[in-house]
Coordinates of C-alpha atoms in Angstrom, one line a residue:
X1 CA 158.3 102.7 104.5
X2 CA 156.2 100.1 106.3
X3 CA 152.5 100.0 105.6
X4 CA 151.5 100.5 109.3
X5 CA 153.8 103.6 109.5
X6 CA 152.3 104.9 106.3
X7 CA 148.8 104.5 107.7
X8 CA 149.7 106.3 110.9
X9 CA 151.0 109.2 108.9
X10 CA 147.8 109.2 106.7
X11 CA 145.6 109.2 109.8
X12 CA 147.3 112.3 111.1
X13 CA 147.1 114.0 107.8
X14 CA 143.4 113.6 107.5
X15 CA 143.3 110.8 104.9
X16 CA 143.2 107.9 107.3
X17 CA 139.5 107.2 106.8
X18 CA 139.9 106.7 103.1
X19 CA 142.9 104.5 103.4
X20 CA 141.8 102.3 106.3
X21 CA 139.3 100.7 103.9
X22 CA 142.1 100.0 101.4
X23 CA 145.1 99.1 103.6
X24 CA 144.7 95.4 103.1
X25 CA 145.0 95.9 99.3
X26 CA 147.7 98.5 99.1
X27 CA 151.3 97.5 98.4
X28 CA 153.8 100.4 98.8
X29 CA 157.4 100.3 97.7
X30 CA 160.0 100.6 100.5
X31 CA 162.3 102.6 98.4
X32 CA 163.5 105.8 100.2
X33 CA 165.0 107.6 97.2
X34 CA 161.7 108.7 95.6
X35 CA 159.3 111.1 97.4
X36 CA 155.8 112.1 96.4
X37 CA 154.0 114.7 98.5
X38 CA 150.3 114.6 99.4
X39 CA 148.3 117.9 99.1
X40 CA 149.4 120.9 101.1
X41 CA 146.7 120.0 103.7
X42 CA 148.9 117.0 104.6
X43 CA 151.7 117.6 107.1
X44 CA 153.7 114.6 106.1
X45 CA 155.2 113.5 102.8
X46 CA 154.3 110.1 101.3
X47 CA 157.3 108.2 100.0
X48 CA 156.8 105.7 97.3
X49 CA 158.7 104.5 94.3
X50 CA 157.1 105.4 91.0
X51 CA 158.8 102.5 89.4
X52 CA 157.0 100.0 91.7
X53 CA 153.6 98.7 90.9
X54 CA 150.7 99.6 93.2
X55 CA 147.9 97.1 93.7
X56 CA 144.5 98.4 94.8
X57 CA 141.9 95.7 95.3
X58 CA 144.1 93.3 93.4
X59 CA 144.2 95.4 90.2
X60 CA 147.7 96.5 89.1
X61 CA 148.1 100.2 88.4
X62 CA 150.6 101.6 85.9
X63 CA 154.0 101.5 87.6
X64 CA 154.8 105.2 86.8
X65 CA 151.8 106.5 88.7
X66 CA 152.2 107.9 92.2
X67 CA 150.0 106.9 95.1
X68 CA 148.0 110.0 94.7
X69 CA 147.3 109.5 91.0
X70 CA 146.5 105.8 91.6
X71 CA 143.8 106.6 94.2
X72 CA 141.7 109.6 93.6
X73 CA 141.2 111.6 96.8
X74 CA 138.7 114.4 96.2
X75 CA 139.0 116.1 99.6
X76 CA 141.7 118.5 98.3
X77 CA 139.6 119.9 95.5
X78 CA 136.0 119.2 96.3
X79 CA 134.1 122.5 96.4
X80 CA 130.6 121.2 97.2
X81 CA 129.3 121.3 93.7
X82 CA 128.1 118.1 92.0
X83 CA 130.5 116.6 89.4
X84 CA 129.5 117.6 85.9
X85 CA 127.4 114.8 84.3
X86 CA 126.4 113.3 87.6
X87 CA 124.3 116.3 88.4
X88 CA 122.3 115.6 85.2
X89 CA 121.6 112.1 86.4
X90 CA 119.9 113.3 89.6
X91 CA 118.0 116.0 87.7
X92 CA 116.8 113.4 85.2
X93 CA 115.8 111.1 88.1
X94 CA 113.7 113.9 89.6
X95 CA 111.9 114.4 86.3
X96 CA 111.4 110.6 85.9
X97 CA 109.9 110.3 89.3
X98 CA 107.5 113.2 88.6
X99 CA 106.5 111.7 85.2
X100 CA 105.9 108.2 86.7
X101 CA 103.7 109.6 89.5
X102 CA 101.7 112.1 87.5
X103 CA 99.0 109.5 86.7
X104 CA 99.4 107.4 89.8
X105 CA 100.7 109.0 93.0
X106 CA 100.9 105.4 94.5
X107 CA 103.1 104.1 91.7
X108 CA 106.3 103.7 93.7
X109 CA 104.4 102.2 96.7
X110 CA 103.1 99.5 94.4
X111 CA 106.5 99.0 92.8
X112 CA 108.2 98.6 96.2
X113 CA 105.5 96.2 97.5
X114 CA 106.0 93.4 94.9
X115 CA 108.8 91.9 92.7
X116 CA 107.3 89.3 90.4
X117 CA 108.9 89.7 86.9
X118 CA 107.7 87.3 84.3
X119 CA 110.9 87.6 82.2
X120 CA 114.6 87.0 82.8
X121 CA 116.7 88.9 80.2
X122 CA 120.3 87.8 79.6
X123 CA 121.8 90.4 77.3
X124 CA 125.0 92.2 76.4
X125 CA 126.5 95.0 78.5
X126 CA 126.4 97.2 75.4
X127 CA 124.9 100.6 76.4
X128 CA 122.8 100.6 73.2
X129 CA 120.8 97.6 74.3
X130 CA 118.6 98.5 77.3
X131 CA 116.3 95.6 78.1
X132 CA 113.2 97.3 79.5
X133 CA 113.0 100.0 76.8
X134 CA 113.5 97.5 73.9
X135 CA 110.6 95.4 75.1
X136 CA 108.4 98.3 76.1
X137 CA 108.2 97.1 79.7
X138 CA 108.5 99.1 82.9
X139 CA 110.3 98.8 86.2
X140 CA 109.6 95.5 88.0
X141 CA 108.7 93.6 84.9
X142 CA 112.1 92.2 83.8
X143 CA 114.8 90.6 85.8
X144 CA 118.0 91.6 84.0
X145 CA 121.5 90.1 83.7
X146 CA 124.1 91.6 81.4
X147 CA 127.7 90.8 80.5
X148 CA 130.0 91.1 77.5
X149 CA 128.6 89.2 74.5
X150 CA 125.5 87.8 76.5
X151 CA 127.4 84.7 77.6
X152 CA 126.0 81.8 79.8
X153 CA 129.2 80.3 81.2
X154 CA 128.6 77.2 83.4
X155 CA 131.6 78.2 85.7
X156 CA 130.4 81.8 86.2
X157 CA 128.9 82.1 89.7
X158 CA 127.2 85.4 88.7
X159 CA 125.0 83.9 85.9
X160 CA 124.4 80.8 88.0
X161 CA 123.2 82.8 90.9
X162 CA 120.9 84.9 88.6
X163 CA 119.5 81.8 87.0
X164 CA 118.8 80.1 90.4
X165 CA 117.1 83.2 91.9
X166 CA 115.1 83.9 88.8
X167 CA 113.9 80.4 88.2
X168 CA 113.6 79.0 91.7
X169 CA 112.4 82.1 93.7
X170 CA 111.0 84.6 91.2
X171 CA 109.4 81.8 89.1
X172 CA 110.0 83.6 85.8
X173 CA 108.1 82.1 82.9
X174 CA 110.4 83.2 80.1
X175 CA 114.2 83.4 79.8
X176 CA 115.4 85.6 76.9
X177 CA 118.9 85.4 75.6
X178 CA 119.3 88.6 73.6
X179 CA 122.4 89.2 71.4
X180 CA 122.8 92.2 69.2
X181 CA 124.3 92.9 65.8
X182 CA 127.5 95.1 65.9
X183 CA 128.5 93.4 69.1
X184 CA 132.0 94.4 70.0
X185 CA 132.6 91.2 72.0
X186 CA 131.7 88.9 69.2
X187 CA 133.7 91.0 66.7
X188 CA 136.8 90.9 69.0
X189 CA 136.5 87.1 69.2
X190 CA 136.8 86.9 65.4
X191 CA 140.1 88.7 65.4
X192 CA 143.4 86.9 65.5
X193 CA 145.0 88.8 68.3
X194 CA 145.6 88.6 72.1
X195 CA 142.8 90.5 73.8
X196 CA 144.4 90.3 77.3
X197 CA 142.3 89.5 80.3
X198 CA 139.0 89.7 78.4
X199 CA 140.3 86.8 76.2
X200 CA 139.5 84.5 79.1
X201 CA 135.8 85.5 78.7
X202 CA 135.6 85.8 74.9
X203 CA 137.2 82.4 74.5
X204 CA 133.6 81.1 74.8
X205 CA 132.7 82.9 71.6
X206 CA 135.6 81.4 69.8
X207 CA 134.3 78.0 70.9
X208 CA 131.0 78.8 69.3
X209 CA 132.9 79.6 66.1
X210 CA 134.7 76.3 66.3
X211 CA 131.4 74.4 66.7
X212 CA 130.0 76.1 63.6
X213 CA 133.2 76.6 61.7
X214 CA 132.0 74.9 58.5
X215 CA 128.9 77.1 58.2
X216 CA 130.7 80.3 59.2
X217 CA 133.8 79.8 56.9
X218 CA 131.5 79.2 54.0
X219 CA 130.2 82.8 54.3
X220 CA 132.6 84.9 52.3
X221 CA 131.2 88.3 53.3
X222 CA 132.9 89.1 56.6
X223 CA 130.1 91.4 57.8
X224 CA 127.5 88.6 57.2
X225 CA 129.7 86.1 58.9
X226 CA 129.9 88.4 61.8
X227 CA 126.1 88.7 62.0
X228 CA 125.7 85.0 61.8
X229 CA 128.1 84.4 64.6
X230 CA 126.1 86.8 66.7
X231 CA 123.0 84.6 66.1
X232 CA 124.8 81.3 66.6
X233 CA 126.3 82.6 69.9
X234 CA 122.8 83.4 71.2
X235 CA 121.6 79.8 70.3
X236 CA 124.5 78.2 72.0
X237 CA 124.0 80.3 75.2
X238 CA 120.3 79.1 75.1
X239 CA 121.5 75.5 75.0
X240 CA 123.8 76.3 77.9
X241 CA 120.7 77.4 79.9
X242 CA 118.9 74.1 79.1
X243 CA 121.9 72.2 80.5
X244 CA 121.6 73.8 84.0
X245 CA 120.1 71.7 86.8
X246 CA 117.9 74.5 88.1
X247 CA 116.2 74.9 84.7
X248 CA 115.8 71.2 84.1
X249 CA 114.3 70.7 87.5
X250 CA 111.8 73.5 87.1
X251 CA 110.8 72.4 83.6
X252 CA 110.2 68.9 84.7
X253 CA 108.2 70.0 87.7
X254 CA 106.0 72.3 85.7
X255 CA 105.5 69.7 83.0
X256 CA 104.4 67.0 85.5
X257 CA 102.2 69.5 87.5
X258 CA 100.5 70.9 84.4
X259 CA 97.2 69.0 85.2
X260 CA 97.1 70.6 88.6
X261 CA 98.2 74.1 87.5
X262 CA 96.5 74.3 84.1
X263 CA 99.8 75.3 82.5
X264 CA 100.0 74.7 78.7
X265 CA 103.8 74.4 78.6
X266 CA 106.8 73.7 80.8
X267 CA 108.5 76.7 82.2
X268 CA 110.7 78.5 82.0
X269 CA 110.6 78.8 78.2
X270 CA 113.9 79.8 76.6
X271 CA 113.9 82.3 73.7
X272 CA 116.7 83.3 71.4
X273 CA 116.6 86.9 70.2
X274 CA 118.7 89.4 68.4
X275 CA 118.4 93.2 68.6
X276 CA 119.5 95.4 65.7
X277 CA 120.8 98.8 66.9
X278 CA 120.5 100.1 63.3
X279 CA 116.7 99.9 63.2
X280 CA 115.7 99.2 66.8
X281 CA 114.0 96.0 66.0
X282 CA 114.1 92.9 68.3
X283 CA 113.9 89.7 66.3
X284 CA 113.2 86.1 67.5
X285 CA 115.5 83.6 65.9
X286 CA 113.9 80.6 64.2
X287 CA 115.3 77.8 66.3
X288 CA 113.8 74.4 66.9
X289 CA 115.1 73.8 70.4
X290 CA 113.1 70.6 70.8
X291 CA 115.1 69.1 67.9
X292 CA 118.4 70.5 69.1
X293 CA 118.0 69.3 72.6
X294 CA 117.0 65.8 71.4
X295 CA 120.4 65.5 69.8
X296 CA 122.2 66.0 73.1
X297 CA 119.7 64.8 75.6
X298 CA 121.6 61.7 76.4
X299 CA 124.6 63.9 77.3
X300 CA 123.2 66.7 79.3
X301 CA 119.9 65.4 80.8
X302 CA 120.3 65.3 84.6
X303 CA 116.8 63.8 85.3
X304 CA 114.4 61.6 83.4
X305 CA 110.6 61.2 83.7
X306 CA 110.7 58.0 85.8
X307 CA 113.2 59.5 88.2
X308 CA 110.9 62.6 88.6
X309 CA 107.9 60.4 89.3
X310 CA 109.9 58.8 92.0
X311 CA 110.6 62.2 93.5
X312 CA 106.9 63.0 93.5
X313 CA 106.2 59.9 95.5
X314 CA 109.0 60.7 97.9
X315 CA 107.5 64.2 98.4
X316 CA 104.2 62.6 99.6
X317 CA 106.2 60.7 102.1
X318 CA 107.8 63.8 103.5
X319 CA 111.0 63.9 101.5
X320 CA 111.9 67.4 100.3
X321 CA 111.1 67.9 96.7
X322 CA 113.6 69.7 94.5
X323 CA 112.7 73.3 93.5

């Protein structure tokens, strides 16, 4: 069955609206020997081969699944009641709103009026590591980016966009890279097995192990080796932040403008931290970034002080100054 023919049938059966948004991403087998019927509310059967793969949004679905099982259509069973578990979320939200406005009925008006967080948190996606709660900060105080194993990958557009927005536009003063013990991503990277698609991401953690192989291999206790890799991964991701152009430019600018602004240090400052889910404590790692950066400055530095002074002179002449 051709896709246009399929869509015309779906429109008549009442499912057209759902599938019009997906038709560019759906591949249906043309095999006529297998038939799967839509719900009774549909007047026409949908023919598709269960042995053929269905792609929705570019993601392959198990070949043995029919179109109906691959794409959940709730119209045939939705009875107006909220899905269990989701109803709790809305109820909790109502309680939270009431709690936040009990002492200040203008709380959300103030929250909506300004977005000036002082911190950028780069942490793991692990559900046990909520940034605001760990630091005791409220909404609007932390700009948050999370991914598996708190990685800062220079080819990842997501983290690069977050860094640029946080540093250049929000003017955050501190960037926190926070790992956590019992990190599934780091643990998986220590195992000698194919992890599938996620391997492309966790290969960065394996690289951290390679860089510190001598130290890590000397730790006989596997659990302690694992914890140390968590820490070393955080340090390496901090170094990756120092390598970025947006951070180097902002630090040079704030350093050279310190006499005018009264700042006591270049910003943003980068901090390496590790959270322990077993006791709830957030710890700062003892890292001398000044010393570490000095070892690699000739490799990663994009600007130098003389070049920046030249940029300042150009600014006075009307040349746009880098942000």
